């Protein structure tokens, strides 16, 4: 019995010391792990933030370029008939959008949906403007119809999409 008592006197303090060491090591490893995660997030932010800003710039440029006013001004409508100008404008909008499809990776689903809706809205506006005109209409008549349709629109999908992109970027500052 004395032997067992002496053994317990040795084992209990040794167990307490081992348990204490276990807690200290686990605490140290946990803090090191958190520190590494913070460092990783910081490095990730330093790399991803400039890319996100560049993606936002590209989306804003896309939205500005496909706005009906800018789209028509760049196309020089006086040189074309409405039948020639309409597919050219549609092609330009689709090209701009397809060129920037990869930017959706850097934005929320809601923001990308707003951008996609804005592009669809412009395409619809172009198609509706073309339908209002006769087969022999000039490019200038189509341009006027596009401007009129654009002014008559109650909701501005391009403006909303621009606000979405800007508000999402402001979250990082």
XYZ file of N, CA and C in Angstrom, residues 12-163:
456
model
N 0.745 11.644 -10.021
C -0.202 12.769 -10.043
C 0.483 14.093 -10.380
N 1.585 14.485 -9.747
C 2.235 15.744 -10.148
C 2.768 15.672 -11.586
N 3.293 14.498 -11.972
C 3.795 14.357 -13.340
C 2.650 14.496 -14.338
N 1.493 13.929 -14.039
C 0.307 14.043 -14.900
C -0.173 15.480 -14.986
N -0.151 16.174 -13.827
C -0.573 17.573 -13.830
C 0.376 18.415 -14.679
N 1.675 18.143 -14.560
C 2.665 18.875 -15.349
C 2.476 18.571 -16.836
N 2.268 17.314 -17.191
C 2.051 16.952 -18.596
C 0.778 17.604 -19.154
N -0.277 17.598 -18.348
C -1.526 18.223 -18.785
C -1.332 19.731 -18.970
N -0.616 20.357 -18.051
C -0.311 21.789 -18.174
C 0.502 22.074 -19.427
N 1.495 21.247 -19.698
C 2.311 21.406 -20.904
C 1.456 21.215 -22.167
N 0.557 20.255 -22.115
C -0.342 20.016 -23.238
C -1.171 21.276 -23.518
N -1.732 21.882 -22.469
C -2.538 23.087 -22.632
C -1.706 24.249 -23.189
N -0.483 24.400 -22.690
C 0.393 25.472 -23.158
C 0.739 25.270 -24.641
N 1.091 24.072 -25.016
C 1.454 23.787 -26.406
C 0.252 23.982 -27.324
N -0.917 23.505 -26.916
C -2.116 23.658 -27.743
C -2.475 25.135 -27.895
N -2.363 25.910 -26.838
C -2.630 27.340 -26.894
C -1.643 28.023 -27.842
N -0.374 27.668 -27.738
C 0.654 28.237 -28.603
C 0.377 27.895 -30.071
N 0.068 26.643 -30.335
C -0.211 26.231 -31.715
C -1.455 26.923 -32.268
N -2.450 27.086 -31.429
C -3.676 27.766 -31.846
C -3.385 29.218 -32.215
N -2.607 29.892 -31.397
C -2.270 31.295 -31.682
C -1.400 31.401 -32.935
N -0.487 30.486 -33.120
C 0.341 30.486 -34.323
C -0.510 30.262 -35.572
N -1.475 29.372 -35.435
C -2.364 29.085 -36.561
C -3.189 30.325 -36.916
N -3.724 31.001 -35.908
C -4.487 32.221 -36.141
C -3.611 33.292 -36.781
N -2.375 33.393 -36.303
C -1.439 34.372 -36.853
C -1.156 34.070 -38.328
N -0.978 32.809 -38.651
C -0.735 32.419 -40.046
C -1.951 32.726 -40.911
N -3.156 32.478 -40.391
C -4.376 32.777 -41.143
C -4.515 34.272 -41.393
N -4.201 35.082 -40.394
C -4.256 36.534 -40.563
C -3.242 36.976 -41.612
N -2.037 36.433 -41.547
C -1.013 36.767 -42.545
C -1.456 36.353 -43.949
N -2.044 35.181 -44.042
C -2.512 34.694 -45.332
C -3.622 35.591 -45.885
N -4.548 35.983 -45.012
C -5.633 36.871 -45.452
C -5.086 38.226 -45.874
N -4.096 38.721 -45.158
C -3.493 40.002 -45.514
C -2.820 39.920 -46.875
N -2.061 38.863 -47.089
C -1.409 38.684 -48.384
C -2.439 38.517 -49.493
N -3.489 37.774 -49.199
C -4.551 37.561 -50.171
C -5.216 38.889 -50.533
N -5.465 39.716 -49.539
C -6.082 41.012 -49.777
C -5.175 41.895 -50.616
N -3.883 41.839 -50.357
C -2.944 42.656 -51.120
C -2.911 42.240 -52.591
N -3.171 41.002 -52.861
C -3.159 40.515 -54.239
C -4.526 40.699 -54.892
N -5.578 40.355 -54.177
C -6.918 40.337 -54.762
C -7.531 41.738 -54.877
N -7.265 42.621 -53.929
C -7.881 43.935 -53.960
C -7.568 44.711 -55.242
N -6.309 44.782 -55.675
C -6.062 45.479 -56.945
C -6.774 44.824 -58.134
N -6.877 43.522 -58.117
C -7.570 42.830 -59.208
C -9.061 43.151 -59.173
N -9.626 43.192 -57.969
C -11.041 43.549 -57.846
C -11.293 44.974 -58.296
N -10.394 45.872 -57.944
C -10.540 47.261 -58.380
C -10.476 47.357 -59.904
N -9.564 46.600 -60.482
C -9.456 46.594 -61.938
C -10.725 46.010 -62.569
N -11.281 44.983 -61.965
C -12.523 44.392 -62.472
C -13.669 45.400 -62.372
N -13.706 46.141 -61.279
C -14.750 47.162 -61.122
C -14.600 48.250 -62.178
N -13.375 48.649 -62.439
C -13.126 49.648 -63.487
C -13.619 49.133 -64.836
N -13.333 47.884 -65.103
C -13.751 47.312 -66.388
C -15.267 47.227 -66.501
N -15.934 46.868 -65.398
C -17.396 46.805 -65.444
C -17.999 48.193 -65.610
N -17.439 49.179 -64.922
C -17.928 50.555 -65.083
C -17.719 51.026 -66.522
N -16.575 50.703 -67.082
C -16.301 51.062 -68.470
C -17.278 50.361 -69.411
N -17.536 49.090 -69.171
C -18.518 48.350 -69.970
C -19.870 49.058 -69.927
N -20.326 49.369 -68.718
C -21.644 49.987 -68.572
C -21.698 51.369 -69.232
N -20.624 52.113 -69.124
C -20.589 53.423 -69.773
C -20.558 53.287 -71.290
N -19.808 52.323 -71.782
C -19.691 52.152 -73.228
C -20.988 51.665 -73.866
N -21.781 50.879 -73.136
C -23.025 50.374 -73.734
C -24.222 51.268 -73.440
N -24.021 52.350 -72.710
C -25.151 53.262 -72.497
C -25.586 53.777 -73.871
N -26.883 53.878 -74.098
C -27.371 54.239 -75.436
C -26.740 55.516 -76.002
N -26.571 56.529 -75.178
C -25.988 57.780 -75.672
C -24.573 57.569 -76.190
N -23.742 56.917 -75.407
C -22.358 56.684 -75.823
C -22.269 55.715 -76.993
N -23.117 54.726 -76.981
C -23.119 53.720 -78.044
C -23.427 54.360 -79.398
N -24.445 55.190 -79.416
C -24.856 55.819 -80.675
C -23.817 56.846 -81.123
N -23.284 57.608 -80.191
C -22.293 58.635 -80.556
C -21.046 58.025 -81.190
N -20.627 56.885 -80.689
C -19.426 56.247 -81.243
C -19.658 55.652 -82.628
N -20.897 55.354 -82.959
C -21.171 54.617 -84.206
C -21.307 55.495 -85.442
N -21.441 56.813 -85.290
C -21.610 57.738 -86.407
C -22.822 57.323 -87.260
N -24.027 57.498 -86.740
C -25.241 56.979 -87.394
C -25.575 57.602 -88.739
N -25.027 58.776 -89.043
C -25.386 59.422 -90.312
C -24.842 58.670 -91.529
N -23.868 57.819 -91.340
C -23.269 57.080 -92.460
C -24.027 55.798 -92.817
N -24.951 55.368 -91.967
C -25.597 54.067 -92.153
C -27.103 54.209 -92.236
N -27.724 53.171 -92.778
C -29.177 53.057 -92.684
C -29.494 52.386 -91.348
N -30.754 52.445 -90.966
C -31.159 51.822 -89.702
C -30.922 50.318 -89.755
N -31.133 49.733 -90.926
C -30.937 48.281 -91.083
C -29.470 47.897 -90.924
N -28.560 48.798 -91.249
C -27.127 48.522 -91.092
C -26.654 48.846 -89.675
N -27.188 49.927 -89.131
C -26.739 50.400 -87.820
C -27.201 49.485 -86.686
N -28.417 48.991 -86.773
C -28.984 48.166 -85.693
C -28.129 46.935 -85.384
N -27.801 46.090 -86.373
C -26.969 44.925 -86.036
C -25.561 45.316 -85.559
N -25.084 46.433 -86.070
C -23.771 46.898 -85.647
C -23.782 47.276 -84.156
N -24.826 47.969 -83.730
C -24.951 48.345 -82.317
C -25.128 47.117 -81.435
N -25.972 46.196 -81.874
C -26.169 44.956 -81.104
C -24.864 44.187 -80.969
N -24.138 44.112 -82.051
C -22.861 43.398 -82.037
C -21.882 44.052 -81.074
N -21.851 45.357 -81.064
C -20.938 46.066 -80.166
C -21.283 45.818 -78.701
N -22.576 45.842 -78.381
C -23.006 45.582 -77.002
C -22.628 44.161 -76.596
N -22.902 43.213 -77.452
C -22.586 41.813 -77.129
C -21.079 41.582 -77.011
N -20.319 42.213 -77.890
C -18.853 42.087 -77.817
C -18.312 42.640 -76.511
N -18.795 43.817 -76.140
C -18.354 44.435 -74.880
C -18.672 43.513 -73.704
N -19.881 42.980 -73.706
C -20.295 42.109 -72.605
C -19.462 40.837 -72.580
N -19.303 40.196 -73.729
C -18.527 38.954 -73.789
C -17.069 39.182 -73.401
N -16.561 40.343 -73.737
C -15.174 40.663 -73.394
C -14.983 40.786 -71.872
N -16.059 41.098 -71.163
C -15.964 41.319 -69.714
C -16.649 40.237 -68.886
N -16.971 39.128 -69.492
C -17.649 38.045 -68.770
C -16.855 37.531 -67.570
N -15.563 37.508 -67.686
C -14.738 36.955 -66.601
C -14.765 37.811 -65.340
N -15.235 39.038 -65.438
C -15.254 39.925 -64.267
C -16.272 39.474 -63.222
N -17.189 38.617 -63.614
C -18.210 38.162 -62.669
C -17.614 37.401 -61.490
N -16.424 36.889 -61.655
C -15.757 36.137 -60.596
C -15.519 37.019 -59.369
N -15.317 38.312 -59.585
C -14.927 39.215 -58.509
C -16.099 39.929 -57.837
N -17.326 39.603 -58.246
C -18.479 40.314 -57.711
C -19.538 39.344 -57.209
N -20.417 39.876 -56.376
C -21.507 39.059 -55.849
C -22.492 38.742 -56.971
N -23.297 37.760 -56.712
C -24.316 37.340 -57.685
C -25.266 38.500 -57.998
N -25.615 39.257 -56.984
C -26.555 40.377 -57.151
C -25.975 41.466 -58.069
N -24.710 41.793 -57.866
C -24.072 42.821 -58.695
C -23.949 42.347 -60.130
N -23.528 41.109 -60.320
C -23.387 40.598 -61.683
C -24.744 40.528 -62.367
N -25.762 40.155 -61.637
C -27.109 40.098 -62.199
C -27.558 41.495 -62.636
N -27.216 42.525 -61.872
C -27.558 43.902 -62.245
C -26.849 44.296 -63.538
N -25.599 43.903 -63.688
C -24.844 44.199 -64.918
C -25.467 43.461 -66.097
N -25.781 42.190 -65.899
C -26.381 41.393 -66.973
C -27.740 41.979 -67.383
N -28.520 42.397 -66.391
C -29.819 43.000 -66.666
C -29.667 44.307 -67.447
N -28.634 45.074 -67.124
C -28.393 46.327 -67.829
C -28.078 46.060 -69.305
N -27.267 45.041 -69.565
C -26.931 44.691 -70.948
C -28.196 44.246 -71.688
N -28.983 43.408 -71.052
C -30.232 42.953 -71.686
C -31.185 44.113 -71.932
N -31.201 45.052 -71.008
C -32.063 46.224 -71.135
C -31.653 47.067 -72.353
N -30.367 47.231 -72.553
C -29.879 47.998 -73.706
C -30.232 47.265 -74.999
N -30.056 45.973 -75.028
C -30.395 45.198 -76.225
C -31.889 45.316 -76.524
N -32.710 45.237 -75.495
C -34.156 45.392 -75.673
C -34.488 46.777 -76.198
N -33.838 47.782 -75.650
C -34.062 49.156 -76.092
C -33.695 49.318 -77.566
N -32.572 48.744 -77.981
C -32.161 48.819 -79.383
C -33.170 48.124 -80.291
N -33.627 46.954 -79.864
C -34.602 46.204 -80.676
C -35.934 46.942 -80.772
N -36.393 47.500 -79.665
C -37.665 48.233 -79.675
C -37.563 49.483 -80.549
N -36.424 50.148 -80.477
C -36.233 51.348 -81.307
C -36.253 50.994 -82.784
N -35.654 49.895 -83.121
C -35.624 49.462 -84.525
C -37.019 49.077 -85.009
N -37.799 48.453 -84.143
C -39.145 48.019 -84.527
C -40.071 49.197 -84.794
N -39.781 50.331 -84.191
C -40.621 51.511 -84.397
C -40.459 52.093 -85.795
N -39.359 51.800 -86.444
C -39.034 52.428 -87.721
C -39.384 51.523 -88.897
N -39.536 52.154 -90.037
C -39.809 51.414 -91.271
C -38.535 50.815 -91.843
N -38.666 50.009 -92.873
C -37.500 49.334 -93.454
C -36.519 50.293 -94.143
N -36.961 51.465 -94.543
C -36.109 52.411 -95.268
C -35.574 53.526 -94.362
N -35.658 53.371 -93.071
C -35.253 54.425 -92.137
C -33.741 54.628 -92.169
N -33.349 55.853 -91.877
C -31.916 56.169 -91.852
C -31.329 55.868 -90.472
N -30.018 55.889 -90.411
C -29.333 55.677 -89.134
C -29.638 56.779 -88.141
N -29.797 57.997 -88.642
C -30.128 59.120 -87.760
C -31.503 58.934 -87.136
N -32.445 58.409 -87.900
C -33.783 58.148 -87.359
C -33.705 57.088 -86.255
N -32.894 56.076 -86.484
C -32.708 55.051 -85.448
C -32.058 55.665 -84.214
N -31.082 56.520 -84.405
C -30.419 57.179 -83.280
C -31.424 58.008 -82.483
N -32.279 58.744 -83.189
C -33.311 59.540 -82.507
C -34.267 58.648 -81.742
N -34.657 57.540 -82.349
C -35.570 56.604 -81.679
C -34.913 56.019 -80.428
N -33.623 55.720 -80.521
C -32.899 55.178 -79.359
C -32.839 56.218 -78.251
N -32.527 57.469 -78.605
C -32.483 58.530 -77.600
C -33.855 58.737 -76.963
N -34.901 58.707 -77.781
C -36.259 58.886 -77.265
C -36.626 57.753 -76.314
N -36.363 56.525 -76.740
C -36.656 55.365 -75.877
C -35.872 55.463 -74.569
N -34.631 55.870 -74.666
C -33.767 55.980 -73.492
C -34.308 57.019 -72.519
N -34.797 58.137 -73.038
C -35.345 59.186 -72.179
C -36.677 58.775 -71.565
N -37.472 57.992 -72.314
C -38.783 57.559 -71.829
C -38.710 56.479 -70.762
N -37.596 55.789 -70.690
C -37.464 54.683 -69.731
C -37.537 55.209 -68.313
N -38.337 54.554 -67.508
C -38.507 54.970 -66.114
C -37.377 54.450 -65.230
N -37.003 53.196 -65.418
C -35.921 52.636 -64.591
C -34.632 52.602 -65.397
N -33.581 53.021 -64.766
C -32.289 53.099 -65.437
C -31.432 51.920 -64.979
N -31.424 50.862 -65.761
C -30.698 49.642 -65.392
C -29.192 49.873 -65.364
N -28.689 50.703 -66.252
C -27.248 50.976 -66.271
C -26.848 51.748 -65.017
N -27.628 52.745 -64.661
C -27.343 53.511 -63.443
C -27.390 52.632 -62.199
N -28.379 51.740 -62.152
C -28.492 50.831 -61.008
C -27.289 49.895 -60.935
N -26.883 49.363 -62.084
C -25.730 48.456 -62.107
C -24.455 49.190 -61.697
N -24.295 50.422 -62.151
C -23.126 51.215 -61.745
C -23.124 51.435 -60.230
N -24.281 51.718 -59.671
C -24.380 51.891 -58.212
C -24.005 50.604 -57.486
